[in-house]
Amino acid sequence: MKRQEIKEILSSEAFGSTIKVNGWVRTKRESKNVNFINLNDGTVIHNLQIVADVNNFDENILKKINTGAAISVVGELAESGGQQRVELIAKEIEVIGEADPDKYPLQPKRHTLEFLREIAHLRMRTNTFSAIFRIRHAMIYAVHTFFNNKGFFNMHTPIITASDAEGAGEMFQVTTLDMSNPPRNEDGSIDYSQDFFGKKTNLTVSGQLEGELAAMALSKIYTFGPTFRAENSNTSRHLAEFWMIEPEMAFYDINDNMDLAEEFLKYLIQYALDNCMDDLEFLSQRLQQEEKDKPADQRSMELIEKLRFVANNDFIRLTYTEAIEILENSKHNQKGKFQYPVKGFGTDLQSEHERYLVESHFKKPVILTGYPASIKAFYMKLNPDGRTVAAMDVLFPQIGEIIGGSQREENYEVLVEKMEKMGVPVEEMSWYLDTRRFGSVPHSGFGLGFERLITFVTGMGNIRDVIAFARTPKNCEF
Ligand code: 4AD
Ligand code: MG
């Protein structure tokens, strides 16, 4: 008999029919004559209740039906008076894979997220994590759908790179040299001409520079790939390996870029609301449970309400200079409550400042533009004032920076001058500069940190809980 999935069974009306279901046991409740088994197969957050009359089954089989065990049940679909509309009256039960109840780490009780991180290989079997990973999948699909509908082309940019010019962060080196005894030059330095690629190579921090090359041919492209940063940032918002979506568009200026970023984020959030409601409702309740002991003013906005709010309201747009003024004059700054005091133009905004603007001042997502050239990457377009660049950061509640982007400097001379000033090797980057030599056009793009998006949509407090196997400093299990 062909197996049916629980998602399909729970919405079935075929009462009285005989069906087969496979899944993992979440709980078993024993009463005098019947066992109630909650079965989950990951297709949906809800369990299917299996009702097993103890008189019809061998005691040895029933004993093996423990939390975590995989079973297969053939039974009759019946209407249920309980939480779900349907239940399955078991006729045959086969134990496919046992789980020793004394050893299985996921017992049916509340586990802390910290503990679950240590057993990340099993945590997807919990409601919380299965919900997160179903939503993560939906968001991947929505990203591709959004860009495909708009005529963008997806590009795979390289993961191993010889350029470290982007300056987005510290890089992980890639080598096949024997690190205990590397070949050396006469001056004692390592001879990378003998390395696999004949030069020093790293894992990429961004696909942007290659994305720009493609946009100069295909007009509108996007990348969606893994990126790697070896910063020693042990925060709830940083990963050493994360996924980034980077659209790049020819003939777009900074305003077109902002419009696209705002439309994109709203589309993704609306997609989650339209397609992931069961999982969002579960995560919302989880969050409320977690925060119930906090004072009312420290609790976050209810998850679904928050998502609707962001999807339906215009983001605030203002310049860095205006933001600095707001921050400098804020009571928060004057009372010395920022860990990093705001000291006028040139201050690099920290997450606490970004969150103050979004959560306390505007109470809406904010797009900041016109950052000082000195604190942003070399490729950003210099504004006519000569000291700010056409950068844009999209700031979200709880997250801080969710998107970073800019209009790019398309003028060859200006770009080369900036590179020289900022110590970017012009020679090595001649392939990049060719776009400015031949048929250069105004263009723009941005990067969305995929895990920061998922953190926001799921309401989770830590980015390590929205990627299956997090890579962070001193942590590379599984
Ligand atoms: O602001 P970033 O560094 O921008 C770039 O890499 C540009 N090349 C993007 C572009 O214009 N095409 O990174 C973009 C986004 C950030 O806004 C943030 O959401 C995310 O990537 N991000 C991280 N997410 C998780 N862990 C980290 N360590 C991250 N660093 C950046
Ligand atoms: Mg940034």
Coordinates of C-alpha atoms and ligand atoms in Angstrom, one line a residue:
M1 CA 0.0 0.0 0.0
K2 CA 1.3 3.4 -0.9
R3 CA 2.1 5.7 2.0
Q4 CA 0.2 8.9 2.5
E5 CA 1.7 12.0 4.0
I6 CA 0.3 13.5 7.2
K7 CA -0.2 16.9 5.6
E8 CA -2.5 15.3 3.1
I9 CA -4.2 13.0 5.6
L10 CA -5.1 15.9 8.0
S11 CA -7.1 17.6 5.3
S12 CA -8.7 14.4 3.9
E13 CA -12.4 13.7 4.1
A14 CA -12.1 10.1 3.2
F15 CA -13.5 8.8 6.5
G16 CA -13.7 5.0 6.7
S17 CA -11.0 4.4 4.1
T18 CA -7.9 2.3 4.9
I19 CA -4.6 4.2 4.5
K20 CA -1.0 3.8 5.4
V21 CA 1.2 6.4 7.1
N22 CA 4.9 6.5 8.2
G23 CA 6.5 8.8 10.6
W24 CA 8.3 9.4 13.9
V25 CA 6.6 9.0 17.3
R26 CA 6.4 12.2 19.2
T27 CA 4.5 11.0 22.2
K28 CA 2.6 7.9 23.4
R29 CA -0.2 8.1 26.0
E30 CA -1.4 4.8 27.5
S31 CA -4.8 4.3 28.9
K32 CA -6.3 1.0 30.1
N33 CA -7.4 -0.3 26.7
V34 CA -5.9 2.1 24.2
N35 CA -2.7 3.7 23.3
F36 CA -2.8 7.2 21.7
I37 CA 0.3 7.8 19.6
N38 CA 1.1 11.2 18.2
L39 CA 2.9 10.7 14.9
N40 CA 4.8 13.3 12.8
D41 CA 6.4 13.0 9.4
G42 CA 7.7 16.5 9.0
T43 CA 5.4 17.4 6.1
V44 CA 3.4 19.7 8.5
I45 CA 3.6 21.0 12.0
H46 CA 0.6 19.0 13.2
N47 CA 0.7 15.4 14.4
L48 CA -1.7 12.6 13.4
Q49 CA -3.2 10.8 16.3
I50 CA -3.0 7.1 16.0
V51 CA -5.5 5.1 18.2
A52 CA -4.3 1.6 19.0
D53 CA -6.5 -0.9 20.9
V54 CA -4.1 -2.8 23.1
N55 CA -6.0 -6.0 22.7
N56 CA -5.2 -6.0 18.9
F57 CA -1.4 -5.7 19.2
D58 CA 1.4 -7.8 20.6
E59 CA 2.7 -6.3 23.8
N60 CA 6.3 -6.4 22.4
I61 CA 5.4 -4.2 19.5
L62 CA 3.6 -1.6 21.7
K63 CA 6.7 -1.5 24.0
K64 CA 8.8 -0.4 21.1
I65 CA 6.6 2.5 20.2
N66 CA 8.6 5.2 22.1
T67 CA 9.3 8.8 21.4
G68 CA 11.7 9.0 18.4
A69 CA 10.9 5.6 17.0
A70 CA 9.9 5.3 13.3
I71 CA 6.7 3.4 12.7
S72 CA 4.4 2.5 9.8
V73 CA 0.7 2.2 10.5
V74 CA -2.1 0.9 8.4
G75 CA -5.5 1.9 9.7
E76 CA -8.9 3.4 9.2
L77 CA -9.3 7.1 8.9
A78 CA -12.0 8.3 11.4
E79 CA -13.4 11.6 12.4
S80 CA -12.0 12.8 15.7
G81 CA -13.5 14.7 18.6
G82 CA -10.0 15.9 19.6
Q83 CA -7.8 18.7 18.5
Q84 CA -7.5 17.4 14.9
R85 CA -10.4 16.6 12.7
V86 CA -9.1 13.2 11.9
E87 CA -7.4 10.2 13.6
L88 CA -6.3 6.9 12.5
I89 CA -7.7 3.7 14.1
A90 CA -4.7 1.3 13.8
K91 CA -5.1 -2.1 12.2
E92 CA -1.4 -3.0 11.7
I93 CA 1.7 -1.4 13.1
E94 CA 5.3 -2.0 12.0
V95 CA 8.2 -0.6 14.0
I96 CA 10.7 0.5 11.3
G97 CA 13.4 1.9 13.5
E98 CA 13.5 1.7 17.3
A99 CA 14.7 4.5 19.6
D100 CA 15.9 3.5 23.0
P101 CA 13.9 5.7 25.4
D102 CA 16.8 5.7 27.9
K103 CA 19.2 7.1 25.3
Y104 CA 17.1 9.2 22.9
P105 CA 18.0 12.8 23.8
L106 CA 14.7 14.4 22.6
Q107 CA 12.2 13.5 25.3
P108 CA 8.8 15.1 25.1
K109 CA 9.4 18.1 27.3
R110 CA 10.7 21.6 26.8
H111 CA 14.4 21.7 25.9
T112 CA 16.4 24.9 25.9
L113 CA 17.6 26.2 22.5
E114 CA 21.2 26.0 23.8
F115 CA 20.8 22.3 24.5
L116 CA 19.2 21.7 21.1
R117 CA 22.1 23.5 19.4
E118 CA 24.3 20.8 20.8
I119 CA 22.2 18.1 19.2
A120 CA 21.6 20.0 15.9
H121 CA 21.6 16.6 14.1
L122 CA 18.3 15.7 15.9
R123 CA 16.7 19.1 16.6
M124 CA 14.9 19.2 13.2
R125 CA 12.6 16.6 14.7
T126 CA 11.2 19.2 17.1
N127 CA 8.2 21.3 16.3
T128 CA 10.2 24.5 16.5
F129 CA 13.0 23.5 14.2
S130 CA 10.8 21.7 11.7
A131 CA 8.7 24.9 11.4
I132 CA 11.9 27.0 10.9
F133 CA 13.2 24.7 8.2
R134 CA 9.9 24.6 6.3
I135 CA 9.7 28.4 6.4
R136 CA 13.4 28.6 5.3
H137 CA 12.5 26.4 2.3
A138 CA 9.5 28.6 1.5
M139 CA 11.7 31.7 1.6
I140 CA 14.2 30.2 -0.8
Y141 CA 11.4 29.4 -3.2
A142 CA 10.0 32.9 -2.8
V143 CA 13.4 34.5 -3.6
H144 CA 13.7 32.7 -6.9
T145 CA 10.0 33.4 -7.7
F146 CA 10.3 37.1 -7.0
F147 CA 13.4 37.5 -9.3
N148 CA 12.1 35.2 -12.0
N149 CA 8.8 37.1 -12.2
K150 CA 10.8 40.3 -12.7
G151 CA 13.1 38.9 -15.4
F152 CA 16.3 38.6 -13.4
F153 CA 18.7 35.8 -14.2
N154 CA 20.3 33.7 -11.4
M155 CA 24.1 33.5 -11.5
H156 CA 26.4 31.1 -9.7
T157 CA 29.4 33.1 -8.7
P158 CA 32.6 31.3 -7.6
I159 CA 33.1 30.2 -4.0
I160 CA 36.9 30.0 -4.2
T161 CA 38.4 33.4 -5.1
A162 CA 41.8 34.9 -5.5
S163 CA 40.6 38.5 -4.9
D164 CA 40.2 39.8 -1.3
A165 CA 39.4 43.2 -2.6
E166 CA 35.9 43.5 -1.4
G167 CA 37.0 44.3 2.1
A168 CA 33.8 42.9 3.5
G169 CA 35.5 40.9 6.2
E170 CA 38.3 38.6 7.2
M171 CA 38.7 35.6 4.8
F172 CA 39.2 31.9 5.2
Q173 CA 42.2 30.7 3.2
V174 CA 41.9 27.7 0.9
T175 CA 45.1 25.7 0.3
T176 CA 46.3 22.3 -0.5
L177 CA 49.8 23.1 0.7
D178 CA 51.2 21.0 3.6
M179 CA 50.8 23.5 6.4
S180 CA 53.3 21.8 8.6
N181 CA 56.0 22.2 5.9
P182 CA 55.0 24.7 3.2
P183 CA 57.3 25.5 0.3
R184 CA 59.1 28.8 0.9
N185 CA 60.6 31.6 -1.1
E186 CA 64.1 32.8 -0.5
D187 CA 62.9 35.4 2.0
G188 CA 61.1 32.8 4.0
S189 CA 57.6 33.7 3.0
I190 CA 55.3 30.9 1.7
D191 CA 55.6 30.2 -2.0
Y192 CA 52.0 30.2 -3.2
S193 CA 53.0 29.6 -6.8
Q194 CA 53.2 25.9 -5.7
D195 CA 49.7 26.0 -4.2
F196 CA 46.8 24.4 -6.1
F197 CA 45.8 27.5 -8.0
G198 CA 49.3 28.9 -8.3
K199 CA 48.4 31.8 -6.0
K200 CA 46.9 32.5 -2.6
T201 CA 43.1 31.8 -2.5
N202 CA 40.2 32.3 -0.1
L203 CA 36.5 31.5 0.3
T204 CA 34.4 34.3 -1.0
V205 CA 32.9 37.0 1.2
S206 CA 30.4 38.1 -1.5
G207 CA 29.5 37.4 -5.1
Q208 CA 29.0 41.0 -5.9
L209 CA 32.1 41.8 -8.0
E210 CA 31.4 38.9 -10.3
G211 CA 27.7 39.8 -10.2
E212 CA 28.5 43.2 -11.6
L213 CA 30.3 41.6 -14.5
A214 CA 27.2 39.6 -15.4
A215 CA 24.8 42.6 -14.9
M216 CA 26.9 44.5 -17.5
A217 CA 25.8 41.8 -20.0
L218 CA 22.4 40.5 -18.9
S219 CA 21.0 43.8 -17.3
K220 CA 19.4 42.2 -14.2
I221 CA 21.0 39.3 -12.3
Y222 CA 21.0 37.8 -8.8
T223 CA 23.2 35.4 -6.9
F224 CA 22.1 33.2 -4.0
G225 CA 25.1 31.5 -2.6
P226 CA 27.1 30.7 0.5
T227 CA 29.5 33.4 1.8
F228 CA 32.2 33.1 4.4
R229 CA 33.6 35.6 6.9
A230 CA 36.3 34.8 9.4
E231 CA 35.5 37.6 11.8
N232 CA 35.6 36.7 15.4
S233 CA 32.0 37.9 16.0
N234 CA 30.3 35.9 18.6
T235 CA 26.9 37.6 18.4
S236 CA 23.3 36.4 17.8
R237 CA 23.5 38.0 14.3
H238 CA 26.7 36.7 12.9
L239 CA 27.7 33.4 11.2
A240 CA 31.0 32.5 9.7
E241 CA 29.2 30.7 6.9
F242 CA 25.9 32.3 5.7
W243 CA 23.8 32.6 2.6
M244 CA 23.4 35.8 0.7
I245 CA 21.2 37.0 -2.1
E246 CA 22.8 39.7 -4.2
P247 CA 20.9 41.3 -7.1
E248 CA 22.8 43.6 -9.4
M249 CA 21.1 45.8 -12.0
A250 CA 22.4 47.8 -14.9
F251 CA 20.7 51.2 -15.4
Y252 CA 19.4 51.4 -11.7
D253 CA 20.3 54.3 -9.5
I254 CA 20.2 54.3 -5.7
N255 CA 16.5 55.2 -5.6
D256 CA 15.6 52.3 -8.0
N257 CA 17.8 50.1 -5.7
M258 CA 15.9 51.2 -2.6
D259 CA 12.6 50.6 -4.3
L260 CA 13.6 47.1 -5.3
A261 CA 15.0 46.2 -1.8
E262 CA 11.8 47.4 -0.1
E263 CA 9.5 45.6 -2.6
F264 CA 11.6 42.4 -2.2
L265 CA 11.5 42.3 1.6
K266 CA 7.8 42.9 1.6
Y267 CA 7.2 40.2 -1.0
L268 CA 9.1 37.7 1.0
I269 CA 7.3 38.5 4.2
Q270 CA 3.9 38.4 2.5
Y271 CA 4.8 35.1 1.0
A272 CA 5.5 33.7 4.4
L273 CA 2.1 35.0 5.7
D274 CA 0.3 33.5 2.7
N275 CA 2.0 30.2 2.7
C276 CA 3.4 29.3 6.2
M277 CA 0.6 30.3 8.5
D278 CA 0.5 27.0 10.5
D279 CA 4.2 27.2 11.2
L280 CA 4.1 31.0 12.0
E281 CA 1.2 30.4 14.4
F282 CA 3.3 27.8 16.2
L283 CA 6.4 30.0 16.4
S284 CA 4.3 32.9 17.6
Q285 CA 2.9 30.9 20.5
R286 CA 6.4 29.6 21.3
L287 CA 7.7 33.2 21.5
Q288 CA 4.8 34.4 23.7
Q289 CA 5.4 31.4 26.0
E290 CA 9.1 32.3 26.1
E291 CA 8.4 36.0 26.9
K292 CA 5.5 35.6 29.3
D293 CA 7.6 36.3 32.3
K294 CA 9.1 39.5 30.9
P295 CA 7.6 42.9 31.8
A296 CA 5.1 44.0 29.2
D297 CA 7.3 46.7 27.8
Q298 CA 10.1 44.3 27.0
R299 CA 8.0 41.8 25.1
S300 CA 8.3 41.9 21.3
M301 CA 5.3 42.6 19.1
E302 CA 3.3 39.4 18.3
L303 CA 5.0 37.7 15.4
I304 CA 2.3 37.6 12.8
E305 CA 1.2 41.2 13.7
K306 CA 4.8 42.3 13.3
L307 CA 5.2 40.6 9.9
R308 CA 1.9 42.2 8.7
F309 CA 3.1 45.6 9.9
V310 CA 6.3 45.4 8.0
A311 CA 4.6 44.0 4.8
N312 CA 2.0 46.8 4.8
N313 CA 3.9 50.0 5.8
D314 CA 6.4 52.1 3.9
F315 CA 9.9 52.0 5.2
I316 CA 11.4 55.3 6.4
R317 CA 14.1 56.7 4.2
L318 CA 16.7 59.1 5.5
T319 CA 20.3 60.0 5.2
Y320 CA 23.1 59.0 7.5
T321 CA 23.6 62.6 8.4
E322 CA 20.0 63.0 9.5
A323 CA 20.3 59.8 11.5
I324 CA 23.4 60.9 13.2
E325 CA 21.6 64.1 14.2
I326 CA 18.7 62.1 15.7
L327 CA 21.0 59.8 17.5
E328 CA 23.3 62.6 18.9
N329 CA 20.3 64.5 20.2
S330 CA 18.6 61.5 21.7
K331 CA 18.1 61.3 25.4
H332 CA 19.6 57.8 25.1
N333 CA 22.9 59.3 23.9
Q334 CA 22.9 62.2 26.2
K335 CA 22.4 60.0 29.2
G336 CA 25.3 57.9 28.0
K337 CA 23.2 54.8 27.4
F338 CA 24.9 53.8 24.2
Q339 CA 27.9 51.5 24.6
Y340 CA 29.4 53.4 21.7
P341 CA 28.6 57.2 22.0
V342 CA 27.6 58.9 18.8
K343 CA 30.1 61.6 18.0
G344 CA 29.0 63.3 14.8
F345 CA 29.7 62.7 11.1
G346 CA 32.0 59.7 10.6
T347 CA 30.8 57.6 13.5
D348 CA 30.3 54.0 12.3
L349 CA 26.8 52.9 13.3
Q350 CA 26.7 50.0 15.7
S351 CA 23.8 47.6 15.9
E352 CA 22.6 49.4 19.1
H353 CA 22.3 52.7 17.1
E354 CA 20.5 51.0 14.2
R355 CA 18.0 49.3 16.6
Y356 CA 17.4 52.6 18.4
L357 CA 16.4 54.3 15.2
V358 CA 14.1 51.4 14.2
E359 CA 12.7 50.3 17.5
S360 CA 12.5 53.4 19.6
H361 CA 12.5 56.4 17.2
F362 CA 10.7 55.5 14.0
K363 CA 9.1 52.2 15.1
K364 CA 9.4 51.1 11.4
P365 CA 12.0 49.7 9.1
V366 CA 14.5 52.3 8.0
I367 CA 16.6 52.7 4.9
L368 CA 19.7 54.8 5.5
T369 CA 21.6 56.4 2.6
G370 CA 24.6 58.7 2.1
Y371 CA 27.1 57.2 4.4
P372 CA 30.6 58.7 4.8
A373 CA 32.8 57.4 2.0
S374 CA 35.5 56.6 4.6
I375 CA 33.5 53.8 6.4
K376 CA 32.1 52.1 3.2
A377 CA 33.6 49.9 0.5
F378 CA 35.6 51.3 -2.4
Y379 CA 33.1 50.5 -5.1
M380 CA 30.3 52.7 -3.8
K381 CA 29.4 55.7 -5.9
L382 CA 30.8 59.0 -4.6
N383 CA 28.1 61.7 -4.1
P384 CA 28.5 65.2 -5.6
D385 CA 29.4 66.4 -2.0
G386 CA 32.7 64.5 -2.4
R387 CA 32.5 63.0 1.1
T388 CA 29.4 60.7 1.1
V389 CA 28.6 57.6 -1.0
A390 CA 25.4 56.3 -2.5
A391 CA 25.2 53.5 0.0
M392 CA 22.0 52.1 1.5
D393 CA 21.5 49.9 4.5
V394 CA 18.0 48.5 5.4
L395 CA 17.6 48.3 9.1
F396 CA 15.0 46.0 10.7
P397 CA 13.6 45.7 14.3
Q398 CA 15.5 43.1 16.4
I399 CA 17.9 42.5 13.5
G400 CA 19.6 45.8 12.7
E401 CA 21.1 45.7 9.2
I402 CA 19.3 43.1 7.1
I403 CA 20.4 44.5 3.7
G404 CA 23.5 46.4 2.6
G405 CA 23.9 47.8 -0.8
S406 CA 24.8 50.8 -3.0
Q407 CA 24.9 52.4 -6.4
R408 CA 28.3 51.5 -7.8
E409 CA 31.0 53.9 -9.0
E410 CA 30.8 53.6 -12.8
N411 CA 33.4 56.3 -13.5
Y412 CA 36.8 54.7 -14.2
E413 CA 39.0 57.6 -13.0
V414 CA 37.0 58.2 -9.8
L415 CA 37.0 54.4 -9.1
V416 CA 40.8 54.0 -9.6
E417 CA 41.5 57.0 -7.5
K418 CA 39.4 55.6 -4.6
M419 CA 41.0 52.2 -4.9
E420 CA 44.5 53.7 -4.7
K421 CA 43.4 55.8 -1.7
M422 CA 41.9 52.7 0.1
G423 CA 44.8 50.4 -0.8
V424 CA 42.9 48.1 -3.2
P425 CA 45.3 46.5 -5.7
V426 CA 44.3 48.1 -9.0
E427 CA 46.5 45.7 -11.1
E428 CA 44.9 42.5 -9.8
M429 CA 41.4 44.0 -10.3
S430 CA 41.8 44.9 -13.9
W431 CA 39.1 42.4 -14.9
Y432 CA 36.7 44.3 -12.6
L433 CA 37.8 47.7 -14.0
D434 CA 37.2 46.5 -17.5
T435 CA 33.5 47.0 -16.9
R436 CA 34.2 50.7 -16.4
R437 CA 36.5 50.8 -19.4
F438 CA 34.1 49.3 -21.9
G439 CA 30.4 50.3 -22.0
S440 CA 30.3 51.4 -18.4
V441 CA 26.8 52.3 -17.1
P442 CA 25.2 53.4 -13.9
H443 CA 24.3 50.3 -11.9
S444 CA 23.3 49.2 -8.4
G445 CA 22.8 46.2 -6.2
F446 CA 22.5 45.0 -2.7
G447 CA 23.0 41.9 -0.5
L448 CA 20.3 40.4 1.8
G449 CA 21.7 38.2 4.5
F450 CA 19.4 35.1 4.2
E451 CA 19.7 34.0 7.8
R452 CA 18.9 37.5 9.1
L453 CA 15.7 37.4 7.0
I454 CA 14.8 34.0 8.5
T455 CA 15.6 35.2 12.0
F456 CA 13.2 38.0 11.5
V457 CA 10.4 35.9 9.9
T458 CA 10.6 33.2 12.5
G459 CA 11.0 35.5 15.4
M460 CA 14.0 33.5 16.7
G461 CA 16.4 35.4 18.9
N462 CA 19.6 33.8 17.6
I463 CA 20.8 33.3 14.0
R464 CA 22.4 30.0 14.9
D465 CA 18.8 28.6 15.2
V466 CA 17.8 29.3 11.6
I467 CA 20.6 27.5 9.7
A468 CA 20.8 23.7 10.0
F469 CA 24.4 23.5 11.1
A470 CA 25.8 26.8 12.2
R471 CA 29.5 27.7 11.8
T472 CA 30.7 30.2 14.3
P473 CA 34.0 30.8 16.1
K474 CA 35.2 27.5 17.7
N475 CA 32.2 25.7 16.5
C476 CA 32.1 23.4 13.4
E477 CA 30.2 20.3 14.5
F478 CA 28.3 18.0 12.2
Ligands
4AD1 O1 26.7 44.6 4.1 P1 27.5 43.4 3.5 O2 28.8 43.1 3.9 O3 27.4 43.7 1.9 C1 28.0 43.0 0.9 O4 28.6 41.9 1.1 C2 27.8 43.6 -0.4 N1 28.7 42.9 -1.3 C3 26.4 43.4 -0.8 C4 26.1 43.9 -2.2 O5 26.0 45.1 -2.3 N2 25.9 43.1 -3.2 O6 26.6 42.1 3.6 C5 25.2 42.1 3.1 C6 24.3 41.5 4.2 C7 24.2 42.2 5.5 O7 23.3 43.3 5.4 C8 23.7 41.2 6.4 O8 22.3 41.0 6.3 C9 24.4 39.9 5.9 O9 24.8 40.2 4.6 N3 25.6 39.6 6.7 C10 25.7 38.6 7.5 N4 24.8 37.6 7.9 C11 25.2 36.7 8.8 N5 26.4 36.6 9.3 C12 27.4 37.5 9.0 N6 28.6 37.4 9.5 C13 27.0 38.6 8.1 N7 27.7 39.6 7.5 C14 26.8 40.2 6.7
MG2 MG 26.9 46.0 5.5

